[in-house]
Amino acid sequence: MFNINYLSVTKAMEKRFNTLAPSTIKNYMSQLKKFNELNIKNTEAIKKHIVKKYKLSNCKQAIIALIKYLKLDEVKNKNILCKYQKILDNFQIELQTNPQQTPDEKEIPFDKLLLVLKKMRDNVNKNNLFDEKLNKISKKKQTILTDYIALLLFTLQSPQKPNKYCNMFVVKFENYNENNNKNNFLIIKNERPEYFIFNDNKTSKKHKSLKIKIEHNELKNILKKYINVININNNYKNLCLFVTWKNEPLKSNAMGKKIQRVFIKSKLESEISIIIIKHLGNIKISDEKKIEHYNIRKKLAFEIGKI
């Protein structure tokens, strides 16, 4: 039966596959839990089990993780690796032949999203949440403020995975250490937020850090106000963009739940998952319908800028 020490396997993967980003290995560990207490030597039984329980795209990711695990000892697992590789190949062929619905094909209620943002803006202003330091604000009001900021980050610029904002520190440009590739950063230049540095991405060990300039002036202005609130001692020391009520960095799953909660509380008609939210800004302009959606998004961004 499959029962592993996840800490030991994580360390083994970090050593064996040293070009993989920590987030990728973390995802592999999460996928491997799908096989707990199962006999992974019985490849057909494993295939039937995961296909019955998960979407095909999720099955593919689980098998990829299992193959990586088995490659920790390729000689010993040579035969079973070949069987799982065939299963993976079949999954890939099936996904290409019968592609599942992608996030871009699902409708996003843009008009309702705009109303949600305006409602949240009004709530923040009503409670004067930009006028006090974070330690002077109640837990409920902190949630109101951080929910608003989180949703703005998913609408006024190209959305990123929620967990990328968890391990993020706010630093001044002159104090930014380029050699620190373990954390993500929001860079402050001339007293204004200028750009994000994302080190925690899948290609961070193969390529340079991902740098995203903050183009929207309204987002810059709101972030500036927010940073003034969270920068309690006005010294930017260990200043995290999002923290818990106990002043600890927000964990990745908590950020994902925060984004989902914002949409659930807004009573949007359609159910929106984290994956769909992540693709809000990633429309491929290839036909008239998608061009129309793109224009709607541009108008939305413009209207939000008036908030």
Short mmCIF file of the C-alpha atoms (twelve columns), coordinates in Angstrom:
data_MODEL
# 
_entry.id   MODEL 
# 
loop_
_atom_site.group_PDB 
_atom_site.id 
_atom_site.type_symbol 
_atom_site.label_atom_id 
_atom_site.label_alt_id 
_atom_site.label_comp_id 
_atom_site.label_asym_id 
_atom_site.label_seq_id 
_atom_site.Cartn_x 
_atom_site.Cartn_y 
_atom_site.Cartn_z 
_atom_site.pdbx_PDB_model_num 
ATOM 1   C CA . MET A 1   0.000   0.000  0.000   1 
ATOM 2   C CA . PHE A 2   1.162   3.519  -0.819  1 
ATOM 3   C CA . ASN A 3   2.175   5.245  2.400   1 
ATOM 4   C CA . ILE A 4   5.148   7.610  2.282   1 
ATOM 5   C CA . ASN A 5   6.965   10.080 4.486   1 
ATOM 6   C CA . TYR A 6   6.132   13.302 2.646   1 
ATOM 7   C CA . LEU A 7   8.942   15.302 4.263   1 
ATOM 8   C CA . SER A 8   11.557  12.733 3.209   1 
ATOM 9   C CA . VAL A 9   10.141  12.501 -0.326  1 
ATOM 10  C CA . THR A 10  10.113  16.296 -0.624  1 
ATOM 11  C CA . LYS A 11  13.795  16.454 0.285   1 
ATOM 12  C CA . ALA A 12  14.596  13.595 -2.116  1 
ATOM 13  C CA . MET A 13  12.813  15.394 -4.960  1 
ATOM 14  C CA . GLU A 14  14.558  18.673 -4.211  1 
ATOM 15  C CA . LYS A 15  17.892  16.851 -4.497  1 
ATOM 16  C CA . ARG A 16  17.001  14.679 -7.503  1 
ATOM 17  C CA . PHE A 17  15.129  17.324 -9.504  1 
ATOM 18  C CA . ASN A 18  17.017  20.453 -8.503  1 
ATOM 19  C CA . THR A 19  15.651  22.551 -11.388 1 
ATOM 20  C CA . LEU A 20  12.076  22.298 -10.139 1 
ATOM 21  C CA . ALA A 21  10.589  25.231 -8.248  1 
ATOM 22  C CA . PRO A 22  9.498   24.555 -4.630  1 
ATOM 23  C CA . SER A 23  5.886   25.248 -5.609  1 
ATOM 24  C CA . THR A 24  6.025   22.465 -8.230  1 
ATOM 25  C CA . ILE A 25  7.363   19.931 -5.742  1 
ATOM 26  C CA . LYS A 26  4.737   21.055 -3.243  1 
ATOM 27  C CA . ASN A 27  2.082   20.397 -5.878  1 
ATOM 28  C CA . TYR A 28  3.522   16.919 -6.511  1 
ATOM 29  C CA . MET A 29  3.215   16.150 -2.804  1 
ATOM 30  C CA . SER A 30  -0.398  17.234 -2.858  1 
ATOM 31  C CA . GLN A 31  -1.116  15.058 -5.904  1 
ATOM 32  C CA . LEU A 32  0.551   12.016 -4.341  1 
ATOM 33  C CA . LYS A 33  -1.985  12.070 -1.514  1 
ATOM 34  C CA . LYS A 34  -4.531  10.817 -4.049  1 
ATOM 35  C CA . PHE A 35  -2.768  7.450  -3.884  1 
ATOM 36  C CA . ASN A 36  -2.731  7.050  -0.093  1 
ATOM 37  C CA . GLU A 37  -3.429  3.473  1.019   1 
ATOM 38  C CA . LEU A 38  -3.649  2.286  -2.611  1 
ATOM 39  C CA . ASN A 39  -1.584  -0.418 -4.300  1 
ATOM 40  C CA . ILE A 40  0.294   1.568  -6.936  1 
ATOM 41  C CA . LYS A 41  1.744   -1.653 -8.403  1 
ATOM 42  C CA . ASN A 42  -1.715  -2.415 -9.779  1 
ATOM 43  C CA . THR A 43  -1.644  0.211  -12.505 1 
ATOM 44  C CA . GLU A 44  -5.030  -0.643 -14.043 1 
ATOM 45  C CA . ALA A 45  -6.774  -0.456 -10.672 1 
ATOM 46  C CA . ILE A 46  -5.104  2.893  -10.006 1 
ATOM 47  C CA . LYS A 47  -6.239  4.195  -13.393 1 
ATOM 48  C CA . LYS A 48  -9.850  3.123  -12.793 1 
ATOM 49  C CA . HIS A 49  -9.816  4.623  -9.294  1 
ATOM 50  C CA . ILE A 50  -8.632  8.108  -10.246 1 
ATOM 51  C CA . VAL A 51  -10.700 8.304  -13.455 1 
ATOM 52  C CA . LYS A 52  -13.813 7.511  -11.435 1 
ATOM 53  C CA . LYS A 53  -12.983 10.048 -8.744  1 
ATOM 54  C CA . TYR A 54  -11.337 12.994 -10.572 1 
ATOM 55  C CA . LYS A 55  -11.540 15.012 -13.768 1 
ATOM 56  C CA . LEU A 56  -9.276  13.803 -16.560 1 
ATOM 57  C CA . SER A 57  -7.006  16.863 -16.305 1 
ATOM 58  C CA . ASN A 58  -6.586  16.167 -12.569 1 
ATOM 59  C CA . CYS A 59  -5.871  12.509 -13.303 1 
ATOM 60  C CA . LYS A 60  -3.115  13.594 -15.650 1 
ATOM 61  C CA . GLN A 61  -1.511  15.779 -12.968 1 
ATOM 62  C CA . ALA A 62  -1.714  12.966 -10.415 1 
ATOM 63  C CA . ILE A 63  0.013   10.488 -12.749 1 
ATOM 64  C CA . ILE A 64  2.744   13.032 -13.542 1 
ATOM 65  C CA . ALA A 65  3.419   13.390 -9.807  1 
ATOM 66  C CA . LEU A 66  3.469   9.613  -9.343  1 
ATOM 67  C CA . ILE A 67  5.916   9.200  -12.232 1 
ATOM 68  C CA . LYS A 68  8.203   11.793 -10.656 1 
ATOM 69  C CA . TYR A 69  8.050   9.895  -7.386  1 
ATOM 70  C CA . LEU A 70  8.865   6.574  -9.087  1 
ATOM 71  C CA . LYS A 71  11.794  8.195  -10.902 1 
ATOM 72  C CA . LEU A 72  13.507  8.657  -7.550  1 
ATOM 73  C CA . ASP A 73  14.547  5.047  -8.142  1 
ATOM 74  C CA . GLU A 74  14.318  4.525  -11.904 1 
ATOM 75  C CA . VAL A 75  16.185  1.218  -11.938 1 
ATOM 76  C CA . LYS A 76  13.913  -0.431 -9.381  1 
ATOM 77  C CA . ASN A 77  10.736  1.032  -10.872 1 
ATOM 78  C CA . LYS A 78  11.620  0.664  -14.576 1 
ATOM 79  C CA . ASN A 79  8.734   -1.656 -15.504 1 
ATOM 80  C CA . ILE A 80  6.019   0.143  -13.583 1 
ATOM 81  C CA . LEU A 81  7.258   3.482  -14.917 1 
ATOM 82  C CA . CYS A 82  6.642   2.272  -18.466 1 
ATOM 83  C CA . LYS A 83  3.063   1.317  -17.571 1 
ATOM 84  C CA . TYR A 84  2.315   4.671  -15.967 1 
ATOM 85  C CA . GLN A 85  3.914   6.491  -18.883 1 
ATOM 86  C CA . LYS A 86  1.485   4.695  -21.227 1 
ATOM 87  C CA . ILE A 87  -1.430  5.728  -18.987 1 
ATOM 88  C CA . LEU A 88  -0.196  9.325  -19.073 1 
ATOM 89  C CA . ASP A 89  0.159   9.219  -22.872 1 
ATOM 90  C CA . ASN A 90  -3.422  7.964  -23.182 1 
ATOM 91  C CA . PHE A 91  -4.667  10.744 -20.902 1 
ATOM 92  C CA . GLN A 92  -2.879  13.323 -23.026 1 
ATOM 93  C CA . ILE A 93  -4.313  11.925 -26.260 1 
ATOM 94  C CA . GLU A 94  -7.812  11.876 -24.794 1 
ATOM 95  C CA . LEU A 95  -7.502  15.467 -23.555 1 
ATOM 96  C CA . GLN A 96  -6.373  16.595 -27.000 1 
ATOM 97  C CA . THR A 97  -9.110  14.644 -28.770 1 
ATOM 98  C CA . ASN A 98  -11.891 15.621 -26.365 1 
ATOM 99  C CA . PRO A 99  -10.720 18.834 -24.694 1 
ATOM 100 C CA . GLN A 100 -12.497 19.761 -21.504 1 
ATOM 101 C CA . GLN A 101 -14.097 23.156 -21.181 1 
ATOM 102 C CA . THR A 102 -11.431 25.764 -20.476 1 
ATOM 103 C CA . PRO A 103 -11.825 28.757 -18.148 1 
ATOM 104 C CA . ASP A 104 -11.875 31.079 -21.166 1 
ATOM 105 C CA . GLU A 105 -15.019 29.352 -22.433 1 
ATOM 106 C CA . LYS A 106 -16.937 29.999 -19.218 1 
ATOM 107 C CA . GLU A 107 -18.813 33.242 -18.887 1 
ATOM 108 C CA . ILE A 108 -17.583 35.717 -16.306 1 
ATOM 109 C CA . PRO A 109 -20.257 38.119 -14.998 1 
ATOM 110 C CA . PHE A 110 -18.273 41.314 -15.601 1 
ATOM 111 C CA . ASP A 111 -21.125 43.692 -14.815 1 
ATOM 112 C CA . LYS A 112 -21.742 41.992 -11.473 1 
ATOM 113 C CA . LEU A 113 -18.019 41.984 -10.728 1 
ATOM 114 C CA . LEU A 114 -17.996 45.757 -11.168 1 
ATOM 115 C CA . LEU A 115 -20.942 46.112 -8.783  1 
ATOM 116 C CA . VAL A 116 -19.133 43.938 -6.223  1 
ATOM 117 C CA . LEU A 117 -16.035 46.136 -6.375  1 
ATOM 118 C CA . LYS A 118 -18.062 49.316 -5.982  1 
ATOM 119 C CA . LYS A 119 -19.918 47.848 -3.033  1 
ATOM 120 C CA . MET A 120 -16.639 46.832 -1.384  1 
ATOM 121 C CA . ARG A 121 -15.143 50.266 -2.090  1 
ATOM 122 C CA . ASP A 122 -18.129 51.933 -0.423  1 
ATOM 123 C CA . ASN A 123 -17.778 49.670 2.607   1 
ATOM 124 C CA . VAL A 124 -14.069 50.508 2.946   1 
ATOM 125 C CA . ASN A 125 -14.739 54.253 2.692   1 
ATOM 126 C CA . LYS A 126 -17.733 54.081 5.029   1 
ATOM 127 C CA . ASN A 127 -15.537 52.584 7.740   1 
ATOM 128 C CA . ASN A 128 -12.603 54.932 6.988   1 
ATOM 129 C CA . LEU A 129 -10.303 51.922 6.771   1 
ATOM 130 C CA . PHE A 130 -7.505  53.817 5.050   1 
ATOM 131 C CA . ASP A 131 -7.291  56.299 7.934   1 
ATOM 132 C CA . GLU A 132 -6.011  53.947 10.666  1 
ATOM 133 C CA . LYS A 133 -3.121  51.564 11.176  1 
ATOM 134 C CA . LEU A 134 -3.821  47.859 10.891  1 
ATOM 135 C CA . ASN A 135 -3.341  47.172 14.615  1 
ATOM 136 C CA . LYS A 136 -6.098  49.681 15.390  1 
ATOM 137 C CA . ILE A 137 -8.636  47.998 13.130  1 
ATOM 138 C CA . SER A 138 -10.939 45.182 14.281  1 
ATOM 139 C CA . LYS A 139 -10.668 41.696 12.817  1 
ATOM 140 C CA . LYS A 140 -13.920 42.167 10.895  1 
ATOM 141 C CA . LYS A 141 -12.758 45.451 9.373   1 
ATOM 142 C CA . GLN A 142 -9.374  43.965 8.477   1 
ATOM 143 C CA . THR A 143 -11.229 41.313 6.493   1 
ATOM 144 C CA . ILE A 144 -13.280 43.963 4.685   1 
ATOM 145 C CA . LEU A 145 -10.113 45.849 3.729   1 
ATOM 146 C CA . THR A 146 -7.990  42.870 2.665   1 
ATOM 147 C CA . ASP A 147 -10.864 41.317 0.684   1 
ATOM 148 C CA . TYR A 148 -11.125 44.557 -1.273  1 
ATOM 149 C CA . ILE A 149 -7.379  44.694 -1.957  1 
ATOM 150 C CA . ALA A 150 -7.281  41.012 -2.959  1 
ATOM 151 C CA . LEU A 151 -10.094 41.436 -5.466  1 
ATOM 152 C CA . LEU A 152 -8.454  44.524 -6.955  1 
ATOM 153 C CA . LEU A 153 -5.292  42.511 -7.600  1 
ATOM 154 C CA . PHE A 154 -7.406  40.109 -9.654  1 
ATOM 155 C CA . THR A 155 -9.134  42.772 -11.720 1 
ATOM 156 C CA . LEU A 156 -6.941  45.832 -12.281 1 
ATOM 157 C CA . GLN A 157 -4.067  43.760 -13.628 1 
ATOM 158 C CA . SER A 158 -3.430  40.323 -15.079 1 
ATOM 159 C CA . PRO A 159 -4.389  37.842 -12.324 1 
ATOM 160 C CA . GLN A 160 -1.769  35.624 -10.723 1 
ATOM 161 C CA . LYS A 161 -2.207  32.482 -8.663  1 
ATOM 162 C CA . PRO A 162 -3.511  33.475 -5.204  1 
ATOM 163 C CA . ASN A 163 -0.586  31.845 -3.374  1 
ATOM 164 C CA . LYS A 164 1.864   34.207 -5.091  1 
ATOM 165 C CA . TYR A 165 0.631   37.048 -2.902  1 
ATOM 166 C CA . CYS A 166 1.090   35.107 0.337   1 
ATOM 167 C CA . ASN A 167 4.841   35.063 0.627   1 
ATOM 168 C CA . MET A 168 5.118   38.655 -0.582  1 
ATOM 169 C CA . PHE A 169 7.052   41.435 1.132   1 
ATOM 170 C CA . VAL A 170 6.733   45.168 0.551   1 
ATOM 171 C CA . VAL A 171 10.180  46.738 0.157   1 
ATOM 172 C CA . LYS A 172 11.654  50.002 -1.044  1 
ATOM 173 C CA . PHE A 173 13.517  49.878 -4.337  1 
ATOM 174 C CA . GLU A 174 16.836  50.826 -2.731  1 
ATOM 175 C CA . ASN A 175 16.502  48.006 -0.174  1 
ATOM 176 C CA . TYR A 176 15.503  45.266 -2.606  1 
ATOM 177 C CA . ASN A 177 17.957  42.345 -2.667  1 
ATOM 178 C CA . GLU A 178 17.993  40.707 -6.109  1 
ATOM 179 C CA . ASN A 179 19.693  37.640 -4.653  1 
ATOM 180 C CA . ASN A 180 16.657  36.847 -2.523  1 
ATOM 181 C CA . ASN A 181 14.760  34.463 -4.782  1 
ATOM 182 C CA . LYS A 182 12.792  32.727 -2.060  1 
ATOM 183 C CA . ASN A 183 10.187  35.444 -1.592  1 
ATOM 184 C CA . ASN A 184 7.935   37.572 -3.763  1 
ATOM 185 C CA . PHE A 185 8.039   41.349 -3.547  1 
ATOM 186 C CA . LEU A 186 6.059   44.512 -4.116  1 
ATOM 187 C CA . ILE A 187 8.613   47.197 -4.928  1 
ATOM 188 C CA . ILE A 188 8.099   50.777 -3.740  1 
ATOM 189 C CA . LYS A 189 9.789   53.506 -5.770  1 
ATOM 190 C CA . ASN A 190 9.439   57.222 -5.086  1 
ATOM 191 C CA . GLU A 191 6.894   56.409 -2.369  1 
ATOM 192 C CA . ARG A 192 4.602   54.599 -4.849  1 
ATOM 193 C CA . PRO A 193 4.099   50.891 -5.641  1 
ATOM 194 C CA . GLU A 194 5.789   50.326 -9.004  1 
ATOM 195 C CA . TYR A 195 5.989   46.608 -9.763  1 
ATOM 196 C CA . PHE A 196 5.734   43.055 -8.451  1 
ATOM 197 C CA . ILE A 197 8.567   40.518 -8.382  1 
ATOM 198 C CA . PHE A 198 7.423   36.887 -8.458  1 
ATOM 199 C CA . ASN A 199 10.128  34.340 -7.626  1 
ATOM 200 C CA . ASP A 200 7.782   31.536 -6.605  1 
ATOM 201 C CA . ASN A 201 6.818   30.366 -10.090 1 
ATOM 202 C CA . LYS A 202 7.316   27.102 -11.996 1 
ATOM 203 C CA . THR A 203 10.201  28.395 -14.109 1 
ATOM 204 C CA . SER A 204 11.975  30.470 -11.474 1 
ATOM 205 C CA . LYS A 205 14.941  28.063 -11.357 1 
ATOM 206 C CA . LYS A 206 15.336  28.005 -15.126 1 
ATOM 207 C CA . HIS A 207 14.577  31.632 -15.926 1 
ATOM 208 C CA . LYS A 208 14.719  35.042 -14.297 1 
ATOM 209 C CA . SER A 209 12.141  36.230 -11.815 1 
ATOM 210 C CA . LEU A 210 8.815   37.381 -13.183 1 
ATOM 211 C CA . LYS A 211 8.510   41.174 -13.043 1 
ATOM 212 C CA . ILE A 212 5.078   42.758 -13.518 1 
ATOM 213 C CA . LYS A 213 4.801   46.534 -13.677 1 
ATOM 214 C CA . ILE A 214 1.710   48.098 -12.121 1 
ATOM 215 C CA . GLU A 215 0.218   49.945 -15.073 1 
ATOM 216 C CA . HIS A 216 -3.083  51.050 -13.586 1 
ATOM 217 C CA . ASN A 217 -2.701  54.344 -11.681 1 
ATOM 218 C CA . GLU A 218 -5.783  53.695 -9.575  1 
ATOM 219 C CA . LEU A 219 -4.313  50.412 -8.372  1 
ATOM 220 C CA . LYS A 220 -1.102  52.247 -7.474  1 
ATOM 221 C CA . ASN A 221 -3.051  54.825 -5.477  1 
ATOM 222 C CA . ILE A 222 -5.117  52.260 -3.587  1 
ATOM 223 C CA . LEU A 223 -2.078  50.090 -2.817  1 
ATOM 224 C CA . LYS A 224 -0.248  53.169 -1.550  1 
ATOM 225 C CA . LYS A 225 -3.081  53.848 0.915   1 
ATOM 226 C CA . TYR A 226 -3.208  50.205 1.931   1 
ATOM 227 C CA . ILE A 227 0.546   50.010 2.527   1 
ATOM 228 C CA . ASN A 228 0.307   53.053 4.773   1 
ATOM 229 C CA . VAL A 229 -2.235  51.088 6.827   1 
ATOM 230 C CA . ILE A 230 -0.197  47.882 7.154   1 
ATOM 231 C CA . ASN A 231 3.156   49.652 7.621   1 
ATOM 232 C CA . ILE A 232 2.505   50.108 11.309  1 
ATOM 233 C CA . ASN A 233 6.005   51.284 12.307  1 
ATOM 234 C CA . ASN A 234 6.635   53.135 9.031   1 
ATOM 235 C CA . ASN A 235 9.924   51.306 8.519   1 
ATOM 236 C CA . TYR A 236 8.991   48.529 6.015   1 
ATOM 237 C CA . LYS A 237 10.666  45.965 8.267   1 
ATOM 238 C CA . ASN A 238 9.417   42.437 7.425   1 
ATOM 239 C CA . LEU A 239 6.326   44.018 5.911   1 
ATOM 240 C CA . CYS A 240 4.042   41.366 4.374   1 
ATOM 241 C CA . LEU A 241 1.355   42.384 1.901   1 
ATOM 242 C CA . PHE A 242 -1.216  40.099 3.546   1 
ATOM 243 C CA . VAL A 243 -1.136  38.907 7.135   1 
ATOM 244 C CA . THR A 244 -3.454  37.028 9.495   1 
ATOM 245 C CA . TRP A 245 -5.163  38.485 12.545  1 
ATOM 246 C CA . LYS A 246 -2.112  37.284 14.510  1 
ATOM 247 C CA . ASN A 247 0.153   39.330 12.213  1 
ATOM 248 C CA . GLU A 248 1.572   36.223 10.529  1 
ATOM 249 C CA . PRO A 249 2.054   35.827 6.743   1 
ATOM 250 C CA . LEU A 250 -1.102  34.534 5.092   1 
ATOM 251 C CA . LYS A 251 -0.783  30.907 3.956   1 
ATOM 252 C CA . SER A 252 -1.474  29.922 0.347   1 
ATOM 253 C CA . ASN A 253 -4.680  27.998 1.039   1 
ATOM 254 C CA . ALA A 254 -5.988  30.913 3.109   1 
ATOM 255 C CA . MET A 255 -5.471  33.308 0.199   1 
ATOM 256 C CA . GLY A 256 -7.311  30.985 -2.161  1 
ATOM 257 C CA . LYS A 257 -10.216 30.729 0.270   1 
ATOM 258 C CA . LYS A 258 -10.235 34.521 0.659   1 
ATOM 259 C CA . ILE A 259 -10.704 35.029 -3.079  1 
ATOM 260 C CA . GLN A 260 -13.408 32.383 -3.268  1 
ATOM 261 C CA . ARG A 261 -15.167 33.875 -0.237  1 
ATOM 262 C CA . VAL A 262 -15.241 37.292 -1.888  1 
ATOM 263 C CA . PHE A 263 -17.110 35.850 -4.851  1 
ATOM 264 C CA . ILE A 264 -19.421 33.702 -2.756  1 
ATOM 265 C CA . LYS A 265 -20.365 36.623 -0.486  1 
ATOM 266 C CA . SER A 266 -21.028 38.779 -3.544  1 
ATOM 267 C CA . LYS A 267 -23.836 36.361 -4.552  1 
ATOM 268 C CA . LEU A 268 -22.714 36.112 -8.160  1 
ATOM 269 C CA . GLU A 269 -25.061 33.943 -10.181 1 
ATOM 270 C CA . SER A 270 -22.412 31.599 -11.578 1 
ATOM 271 C CA . GLU A 271 -20.005 29.582 -9.457  1 
ATOM 272 C CA . ILE A 272 -16.451 30.803 -9.943  1 
ATOM 273 C CA . SER A 273 -13.446 28.717 -9.017  1 
ATOM 274 C CA . ILE A 274 -9.896  29.871 -8.356  1 
ATOM 275 C CA . ILE A 275 -8.820  28.602 -11.789 1 
ATOM 276 C CA . ILE A 276 -11.487 30.670 -13.545 1 
ATOM 277 C CA . ILE A 277 -10.575 33.761 -11.512 1 
ATOM 278 C CA . LYS A 278 -6.925  33.297 -12.429 1 
ATOM 279 C CA . HIS A 279 -7.877  33.431 -16.116 1 
ATOM 280 C CA . LEU A 280 -9.953  36.612 -15.868 1 
ATOM 281 C CA . GLY A 281 -7.245  38.521 -17.707 1 
ATOM 282 C CA . ASN A 282 -6.026  35.794 -20.027 1 
ATOM 283 C CA . ILE A 283 -8.370  35.884 -23.017 1 
ATOM 284 C CA . LYS A 284 -6.875  34.797 -26.341 1 
ATOM 285 C CA . ILE A 285 -8.117  37.223 -28.983 1 
ATOM 286 C CA . SER A 286 -8.771  34.907 -31.915 1 
ATOM 287 C CA . ASP A 287 -12.382 35.501 -32.948 1 
ATOM 288 C CA . GLU A 288 -15.141 38.095 -32.775 1 
ATOM 289 C CA . LYS A 289 -16.681 36.709 -29.600 1 
ATOM 290 C CA . LYS A 290 -13.376 36.828 -27.732 1 
ATOM 291 C CA . ILE A 291 -12.585 40.287 -29.095 1 
ATOM 292 C CA . GLU A 292 -15.920 41.401 -27.696 1 
ATOM 293 C CA . HIS A 293 -15.036 39.882 -24.311 1 
ATOM 294 C CA . TYR A 294 -11.665 41.633 -24.429 1 
ATOM 295 C CA . ASN A 295 -13.359 44.996 -25.061 1 
ATOM 296 C CA . ILE A 296 -15.722 44.337 -22.152 1 
ATOM 297 C CA . ARG A 297 -12.701 43.714 -19.929 1 
ATOM 298 C CA . LYS A 298 -11.061 46.958 -21.045 1 
ATOM 299 C CA . LYS A 299 -14.257 48.858 -20.285 1 
ATOM 300 C CA . LEU A 300 -14.494 47.131 -16.913 1 
ATOM 301 C CA . ALA A 301 -10.954 48.157 -15.997 1 
ATOM 302 C CA . PHE A 302 -11.699 51.731 -17.036 1 
ATOM 303 C CA . GLU A 303 -14.886 51.839 -14.958 1 
ATOM 304 C CA . ILE A 304 -13.152 50.324 -11.928 1 
ATOM 305 C CA . GLY A 305 -10.537 53.047 -12.255 1 
ATOM 306 C CA . LYS A 306 -13.248 55.578 -11.451 1 
ATOM 307 C CA . ILE A 307 -13.928 53.967 -8.071  1 
# 
